[in-house]
Amino acid sequence: MVTRVRTVAFQGIEAQPVDVQVMIAPGKMGMHIVGLPDKAVAESRERVQAALHASGLSMPVKKVTVNLAPADLPKEGSHYDLPIAVGLMAGLGAIPADALQCYVVLGELSLDGTITHVAGVLPAAIAANRQDRGLICPAPCGPEAAWAGSEIDILAPRSLIALANHFRGTQVLSRPEPAMQASATGLPDLTDIRGQESARRALEVAAAGGHNMLMSGPPGSGKSMLAQRLPSILPPLLPRELLDVSMIASIAGELMGGKLTDRRPFRAPHHSASMAAMVGGGIRARPGEVSLAHRGILFLDEFPEFTPQVLDSLRQPLETGECMIARANHRISYPAQIQLIAAMNPCKCGMASGPGHRCARGPRCREDYQARISGPLLDRIDIRIDVPSVSAADLIKPSASESSAVVAQRVARARTMQKLRFEQLGVSAITTNAQCSVAIIEKIAQPDKAGTALLHQASEQMKFSARAYHRVLKVARTLADLEGQETIGRIHLAEAISYRMGADMATTQHESIRGY
């Protein structure tokens, strides 16, 4: 007799159906698991046997064969414990076999029979809902699974005994309720920033349009402080974005207590991060920092200190919004619609542009340090600003800067304008100017006559690439949205072009462009 239990295997954030086939037949006592299992799945044999014994059941004195079909799909992870165990329990008559046919099952077993947390419950619940099936998952993951829909039947037992009692009708399990983390409070506020008005303005523009930004300045000028306060002025995740972000966090095992949050991700990896840690990979091709920052911020401090290979691996995600991990036997794609915020010193010693300081190696130090960032990657950064040192006078005088709440209101109004505009164009999947395509930005960002003349003259002098030209239009569109204007004027283009320049040349060329 063969008992069948449905579970899933994960490929990216997609849950592929897997059929767990358990056969109890005459032969030498033992359990054999086939179907391309990895080490964690092969070790399920010991965990399942111990959990069944702790639950008052003993392994049959027969040969037990477990087949994970399809056999050519790699099976990875510990979430196969529970489907194997319930398949055996159904074969032994402890659970009615027909009751399992309408469920997708996943969970890891402890030796005492309790069911512990596993990654990927939310994508599995969504896949089960599409198949018109219910879900059996660990109790800590129940609130997470409940987000897949109010109509899906979810069982979240704490142990094998609780699951068996539910099917016998002696202790019916209640459906878990979806849980949300409390709204983020106590975020760093922009009122802490003093003497950096131009940098605050650039940060607001970047937040309003979702633009990538690079800050350059000496140590202690406040670059990291500015980046850490960006989440406080960003709007919360939209419902569709919330689900996308939570699915990636679920695959990575970062949904603690099964609670979702509408706060946008903020990832700040160390500059020693490898390429696999950044864009994803490894033996199990897990999502990297870029994908974990989906719909949020990827902050790279000490930008040139990352290896050139790691930095150049960001070029494809920044352009396409996804990370493609290709291996010899499979190909996985993770979404990666990110906003890149980078910070760097002007040179290796960091003092090239500091007042009263001179770099010991001269211009060569600056040139060698900045050359670690490739031109194609730099071309994908919309806003580049200089963050000068803050004087003691700026710190001593009373603070009169705006709070994050005030700036967040302007950012929210600008993003609402963009969202409505894209909905009218029939591209509701796009929410910010930075995400829109070339055809759309040329349609919605047509400058007036004076602006067209300025843009033409600046592009001739600065030799804009096609990408640079369209990114200037995107920033100018955001600047107009912040002022609530539909028409892009000369002043918007002048500011957008000044942000496009390198930080070391912005001061001198900004004035010349205004004089055109």
XYZ file of C-alpha atoms in Angstrom:
516
model
C 0.000 0.000 0.000
C 1.286 3.453 -0.920
C 0.306 6.566 1.032
C 0.653 9.905 -0.738
C 1.229 13.294 0.906
C 1.663 16.589 -0.971
C 4.492 18.974 -0.047
C 6.642 21.501 -1.936
C 10.197 22.171 -3.113
C 11.354 25.768 -3.447
C 12.837 27.232 -6.621
C 13.420 30.899 -5.907
C 10.207 32.132 -4.289
C 8.117 29.635 -6.251
C 6.859 26.481 -4.506
C 6.959 23.450 -6.814
C 4.647 20.519 -5.905
C 6.330 17.374 -4.563
C 4.543 14.063 -4.020
C 5.770 12.163 -0.934
C 5.046 8.476 -1.528
C 5.371 6.176 1.501
C 5.238 2.427 0.975
C 5.300 -0.162 3.786
C 6.163 -3.578 2.347
C 7.579 -6.898 3.528
C 11.352 -6.929 3.750
C 14.260 -6.083 5.963
C 13.310 -3.484 8.567
C 14.521 0.013 7.729
C 13.624 3.288 6.018
C 15.023 4.352 2.663
C 14.475 7.850 1.204
C 14.915 8.272 -2.563
C 14.199 11.092 -4.994
C 17.395 13.182 -5.045
C 17.415 14.217 -1.347
C 20.171 16.342 0.150
C 21.848 15.655 3.497
C 19.103 17.358 5.542
C 16.401 15.264 3.855
C 18.389 12.048 4.241
C 18.705 12.735 7.979
C 14.901 12.958 8.213
C 14.947 9.200 8.721
C 16.405 9.557 12.223
C 14.229 12.497 13.237
C 11.018 10.844 12.008
C 11.744 7.579 13.805
C 12.506 9.353 17.091
C 9.451 11.623 16.804
C 7.120 8.689 16.127
C 8.546 6.789 19.114
C 8.061 9.859 21.358
C 4.453 10.096 20.133
C 3.664 6.509 21.126
C 4.084 4.907 17.713
C 6.721 2.440 16.645
C 8.194 1.851 13.220
C 6.704 -1.181 11.460
C 8.898 -4.266 11.346
C 8.942 -3.988 7.580
C 10.753 -2.184 4.803
C 9.678 1.449 4.458
C 10.444 3.234 1.187
C 9.887 6.979 0.800
C 9.938 8.381 -2.723
C 10.012 12.131 -3.291
C 8.571 12.685 -6.768
C 9.504 14.019 -9.254
C 12.740 12.146 -8.750
C 14.879 14.497 -10.881
C 14.023 17.625 -8.824
C 16.577 18.312 -6.046
C 15.003 18.155 -2.566
C 16.601 20.428 0.021
C 15.753 21.401 3.587
C 14.242 19.953 6.739
C 10.591 20.695 5.913
C 10.158 17.156 4.487
C 10.144 15.704 8.030
C 6.452 16.276 8.679
C 5.080 14.991 5.341
C 7.168 11.805 5.706
C 5.969 11.356 9.300
C 2.262 11.872 8.516
C 2.604 9.535 5.530
C 3.915 6.854 7.859
C 1.181 7.602 10.412
C -1.454 7.222 7.701
C 0.122 3.940 6.631
C -0.040 2.719 10.248
C -3.665 3.828 10.620
C -2.996 6.604 13.168
C -4.317 9.229 10.706
C -7.000 8.649 8.030
C -5.194 8.632 4.679
C -8.047 10.314 2.800
C -7.889 13.323 5.191
C -4.388 14.209 3.932
C -5.331 14.380 0.248
C -6.568 17.959 0.472
C -3.534 19.378 2.318
C -0.004 20.536 1.545
C 2.256 19.548 4.456
C 5.612 20.922 5.610
C 7.460 21.141 8.916
C 10.555 20.009 10.797
C 10.358 17.489 13.637
C 12.124 17.507 16.963
C 13.084 14.236 18.602
C 10.257 14.643 21.145
C 7.593 14.863 18.439
C 7.094 18.641 18.423
C 6.901 20.473 15.088
C 9.345 23.368 14.733
C 9.640 26.421 12.508
C 10.700 26.087 8.854
C 11.390 28.618 6.121
C 9.130 29.187 3.134
C 5.693 28.698 4.725
C 4.156 31.790 3.080
C 5.058 30.766 -0.527
C 3.896 27.229 0.285
C 0.555 28.542 1.579
C 0.064 30.659 -1.540
C 0.861 27.641 -3.745
C -1.570 25.485 -1.731
C -4.282 28.102 -2.129
C -3.780 28.102 -5.912
C -4.234 24.316 -5.876
C -7.424 24.589 -3.756
C -5.729 22.722 -0.932
C -5.279 23.426 2.746
C -1.953 23.681 4.584
C -0.476 21.829 7.558
C 2.490 23.736 9.015
C 4.241 24.308 12.385
C 2.383 26.367 14.988
C 4.970 29.207 14.976
C 4.390 29.607 11.213
C 0.575 29.674 11.390
C 0.216 33.500 11.507
C 2.484 33.714 8.465
C 0.491 31.140 6.484
C -2.799 32.883 7.279
C -1.799 35.758 4.979
C -2.289 33.485 1.948
C -6.052 34.064 2.111
C -9.050 33.843 4.396
C -10.510 30.902 2.475
C -7.561 28.506 2.836
C -7.841 25.784 5.515
C -4.766 25.975 7.780
C -3.780 23.542 10.514
C -0.867 24.610 12.727
C -0.262 21.824 15.276
C 2.493 21.978 17.873
C 3.165 18.235 17.797
C 2.351 15.026 15.988
C -0.014 14.074 18.812
C -1.981 17.328 18.393
C -2.312 16.670 14.655
C -3.526 13.085 15.236
C -6.022 14.292 17.867
C -7.399 16.842 15.415
C -8.121 14.228 12.756
C -9.672 11.944 15.383
C -11.886 14.841 16.501
C -10.774 14.817 20.136
C -8.894 18.142 20.039
C -9.832 20.285 17.023
C -7.237 22.871 16.013
C -8.391 26.450 15.455
C -7.329 28.409 12.390
C -4.419 30.790 13.103
C -4.905 34.514 12.552
C -2.571 36.652 10.407
C -0.154 38.693 12.519
C 1.537 42.032 11.891
C 4.493 43.494 13.692
C 3.860 46.760 15.500
C 4.476 49.852 13.403
C 8.072 50.977 13.452
C 8.708 53.611 16.110
C 11.850 55.308 17.258
C 13.448 55.442 13.815
C 16.382 57.858 13.482
C 15.002 61.311 12.627
C 16.245 63.928 10.180
C 16.258 66.526 12.955
C 19.568 64.968 14.039
C 21.192 66.165 10.792
C 22.726 69.637 10.969
C 24.548 71.684 8.379
C 23.812 69.388 5.434
C 20.902 71.141 3.713
C 21.884 70.141 0.171
C 22.331 66.516 1.230
C 18.933 66.553 2.976
C 17.365 67.885 -0.222
C 18.987 65.156 -2.315
C 17.814 62.512 0.173
C 14.239 63.784 -0.134
C 14.418 63.644 -3.931
C 15.812 60.119 -3.816
C 13.013 59.026 -1.481
C 10.289 60.633 -3.583
C 11.316 58.945 -6.837
C 13.085 55.800 -5.618
C 16.363 56.971 -7.173
C 19.807 55.491 -6.531
C 22.176 57.868 -4.738
C 25.918 58.107 -4.070
C 27.297 60.318 -1.298
C 30.962 61.283 -1.255
C 32.685 63.094 1.577
C 35.374 62.898 4.278
C 34.953 60.665 7.336
C 32.513 62.009 9.907
C 30.595 64.237 7.523
C 27.301 62.410 8.149
C 26.903 60.115 5.134
C 25.874 57.074 7.173
C 23.578 59.201 9.352
C 21.756 60.435 6.272
C 21.344 56.926 4.859
C 20.059 55.530 8.159
C 17.337 58.192 8.237
C 16.015 57.441 4.762
C 13.543 54.763 6.038
C 11.899 57.384 8.266
C 10.696 59.394 5.234
C 9.660 56.495 3.003
C 5.976 55.463 2.808
C 4.982 52.012 4.141
C 4.769 49.058 1.804
C 1.649 48.728 -0.329
C -0.327 45.478 0.164
C 1.092 43.920 -3.016
C 4.621 44.987 -2.093
C 4.145 43.657 1.444
C 3.398 40.191 0.080
C 6.386 40.240 -2.301
C 8.810 41.300 0.432
C 7.411 38.804 2.937
C 7.743 35.874 0.524
C 11.478 36.543 0.144
C 11.894 36.964 3.912
C 9.993 33.698 4.413
C 12.304 31.792 2.038
C 15.298 33.250 3.892
C 13.797 32.275 7.271
C 13.639 35.869 8.530
C 9.937 36.123 9.449
C 10.185 35.855 13.209
C 7.016 34.601 14.870
C 5.252 34.521 11.504
C 4.620 38.287 11.727
C 4.746 40.479 8.642
C 5.786 44.123 8.641
C 4.948 47.017 6.317
C 8.319 48.647 6.969
C 10.544 48.775 3.920
C 13.689 46.616 4.177
C 16.972 48.320 4.980
C 19.994 46.102 4.334
C 23.539 47.271 5.062
C 26.029 44.459 4.309
C 29.679 44.784 5.314
C 32.150 45.550 2.535
C 33.712 42.108 2.994
C 30.525 40.434 1.663
C 31.074 37.862 -1.084
C 29.235 37.803 -4.398
C 27.020 34.926 -3.224
C 26.115 36.883 -0.076
C 25.303 39.966 -2.133
C 23.288 38.653 -5.092
C 22.435 35.179 -3.788
C 23.790 31.714 -4.383
C 25.532 29.030 -2.398
C 24.720 25.337 -2.371
C 20.985 25.982 -1.920
C 20.905 29.217 -3.991
C 19.427 31.322 -1.211
C 18.484 35.001 -1.728
C 21.277 37.504 -1.142
C 21.292 40.987 0.332
C 20.056 42.493 -2.943
C 16.903 40.349 -2.950
C 16.365 40.791 0.800
C 16.317 44.557 0.102
C 13.514 44.124 -2.481
C 11.149 47.132 -2.408
C 13.505 48.760 0.083
C 17.018 50.130 0.517
C 20.410 48.528 -0.046
C 22.975 50.698 1.751
C 26.609 50.113 0.834
C 28.939 52.028 3.132
C 32.596 52.334 2.108
C 31.449 51.740 -1.471
C 34.871 51.322 -3.165
C 35.986 48.859 -0.462
C 33.702 46.181 -1.900
C 35.502 43.986 -4.426
C 35.040 45.119 -8.046
C 33.399 41.781 -8.911
C 30.776 42.238 -6.174
C 30.060 45.816 -7.243
C 29.684 44.887 -10.910
C 27.328 42.058 -9.970
C 24.855 44.804 -8.971
C 24.554 46.076 -12.528
C 21.990 43.527 -13.692
C 19.702 43.810 -10.612
C 19.744 47.609 -10.849
C 18.723 47.442 -14.508
C 16.238 44.543 -14.546
C 14.967 44.425 -10.966
C 15.807 40.749 -10.466
C 18.758 38.522 -9.518
C 19.307 35.582 -11.838
C 21.323 32.744 -10.269
C 22.418 30.207 -12.880
C 23.828 26.817 -11.914
C 24.692 23.740 -13.940
C 21.509 21.913 -12.940
C 19.042 24.731 -12.272
C 18.298 28.416 -12.781
C 16.673 30.566 -10.092
C 15.390 34.128 -10.191
C 14.750 36.312 -7.138
C 13.056 39.740 -7.367
C 15.379 42.637 -6.544
C 13.672 45.985 -7.115
C 15.986 48.002 -4.877
C 17.018 51.551 -4.151
C 20.806 51.682 -3.917
C 22.264 54.195 -1.454
C 26.068 54.264 -1.380
C 28.593 56.243 0.658
C 32.309 56.671 0.075
C 35.315 58.717 1.069
C 36.881 60.818 -1.701
C 40.162 58.893 -1.472
C 41.812 56.057 0.439
C 42.926 58.239 3.335
C 39.571 59.996 3.251
C 40.842 63.554 3.607
C 41.195 64.668 -0.013
C 38.317 67.160 0.179
C 38.438 67.972 3.908
C 39.139 71.605 4.833
C 42.634 72.086 6.201
C 43.734 68.604 5.088
C 45.766 67.420 2.153
C 46.012 63.884 0.846
C 49.555 62.559 1.311
C 49.575 60.843 -2.101
C 48.036 63.739 -3.975
C 45.571 63.367 -6.869
C 46.775 59.799 -7.535
C 45.142 58.618 -4.298
C 41.734 59.973 -5.317
C 41.977 58.652 -8.874
C 43.000 55.133 -7.847
C 40.330 54.926 -5.158
C 37.459 56.158 -7.299
C 38.556 53.951 -10.204
C 37.451 50.912 -8.174
C 33.884 51.831 -9.184
C 33.285 50.964 -12.828
C 31.767 53.451 -15.241
C 28.742 51.263 -16.133
C 27.814 50.941 -12.444
C 28.279 54.660 -11.833
C 26.085 55.353 -14.871
C 23.193 53.599 -13.073
C 23.325 55.986 -10.102
C 20.940 58.904 -10.590
C 22.049 61.251 -7.804
C 25.670 61.914 -6.840
C 26.338 64.510 -4.185
C 29.211 65.861 -2.160
C 28.756 65.742 1.626
C 31.294 68.205 3.080
C 32.591 68.224 6.636
C 30.362 69.787 9.284
C 31.891 72.647 11.252
C 31.609 73.046 15.003
C 29.477 76.148 14.444
C 26.832 74.043 12.685
C 26.680 71.700 15.664
C 26.592 74.420 18.316
C 23.782 76.555 16.884
C 20.199 75.488 17.722
C 18.692 72.974 15.346
C 15.907 74.320 13.130
C 15.769 71.541 10.563
C 12.576 69.786 9.535
C 11.603 66.504 11.118
C 11.236 63.262 9.195
C 7.442 63.433 9.599
C 7.253 66.726 7.678
C 9.513 65.504 4.875
C 7.639 62.178 4.733
C 4.403 64.042 3.957
C 5.949 65.678 0.887
C 7.434 62.355 -0.214
C 4.041 60.650 0.191
C 2.298 63.335 -1.894
C 4.880 62.977 -4.676
C 4.587 59.186 -4.676
C 0.789 59.407 -4.759
C 1.035 61.601 -7.887
C 3.307 59.054 -9.509
C 1.071 56.110 -8.589
C -2.040 57.782 -10.012
C -0.189 58.768 -13.186
C 1.013 55.224 -13.829
C -2.450 53.792 -13.112
C -3.914 56.128 -15.733
C -1.322 54.851 -18.201
C -2.303 51.240 -17.424
C 1.000 50.281 -15.775
C -0.082 49.985 -12.139
C 2.850 47.632 -11.391
C 5.118 50.718 -11.547
C 4.956 52.948 -8.479
C 7.957 55.321 -8.771
C 9.641 57.309 -11.512
C 12.874 55.345 -11.119
C 11.105 52.127 -12.185
C 9.442 53.335 -15.382
C 10.624 52.352 -18.844
C 12.208 54.548 -21.492
C 8.981 54.847 -23.501
C 6.988 55.914 -20.451
C 9.483 58.469 -19.129
C 9.708 60.123 -22.539
C 5.924 60.410 -22.488
C 5.461 61.779 -18.967
C 8.639 63.904 -18.679
C 8.493 66.222 -21.667
C 10.207 69.493 -20.632
C 9.116 72.955 -21.717
C 10.991 74.905 -24.384
C 13.575 76.406 -22.022
C 14.140 73.053 -20.366
C 14.605 71.321 -23.715
C 17.267 73.843 -24.719
C 19.104 73.370 -21.410
C 18.950 69.589 -21.646
C 20.248 69.622 -25.224
C 23.169 71.898 -24.387
C 24.100 70.008 -21.211
C 23.991 66.623 -22.930
C 26.279 67.910 -25.675
C 28.816 69.269 -23.202
C 28.719 66.357 -20.736
C 28.381 63.601 -23.365
C 25.397 61.915 -21.735
C 24.839 58.274 -22.571
C 21.312 57.187 -23.483
C 20.892 55.817 -19.954
C 22.137 59.045 -18.387
C 19.757 61.118 -20.521
C 16.706 59.138 -19.430
C 17.763 59.079 -15.780
C 18.080 62.884 -15.810
C 14.504 63.002 -17.089
C 13.379 60.688 -14.272
C 14.973 62.864 -11.585
C 13.516 65.999 -13.161
C 10.080 64.367 -13.191
C 10.456 63.660 -9.464
C 11.518 67.233 -8.741
C 8.394 68.514 -10.502
C 6.238 66.031 -8.560
C 7.643 67.318 -5.265
C 6.413 70.782 -6.257
C 3.073 69.409 -7.478
C 3.696 70.495 -11.080
C 2.876 68.516 -14.200
C 5.264 70.436 -16.476
C 9.019 69.975 -16.173
C 10.757 73.326 -16.272
C 14.294 74.570 -16.697
C 14.869 74.756 -12.936
C 13.967 71.078 -12.505
C 16.331 69.982 -15.252
C 19.147 72.185 -13.928
C 18.931 70.529 -10.498
C 18.622 67.039 -12.023
C 21.710 67.623 -14.186
C 23.699 68.877 -11.191
C 22.887 65.630 -9.374
C 24.091 63.670 -12.395
C 27.585 65.137 -12.210
C 30.339 63.596 -10.131
C 30.493 64.988 -6.604
C 33.891 66.534 -7.196
C 32.671 68.563 -10.187
C 29.110 69.386 -9.152
C 29.934 72.697 -7.491
C 31.751 74.230 -10.431
C 29.584 72.948 -13.262
C 26.226 73.576 -11.572
C 26.781 77.308 -11.786
C 27.797 77.122 -15.455
C 24.681 75.122 -16.349
C 22.442 77.665 -14.629
C 24.064 80.283 -16.818
C 23.112 78.627 -20.118
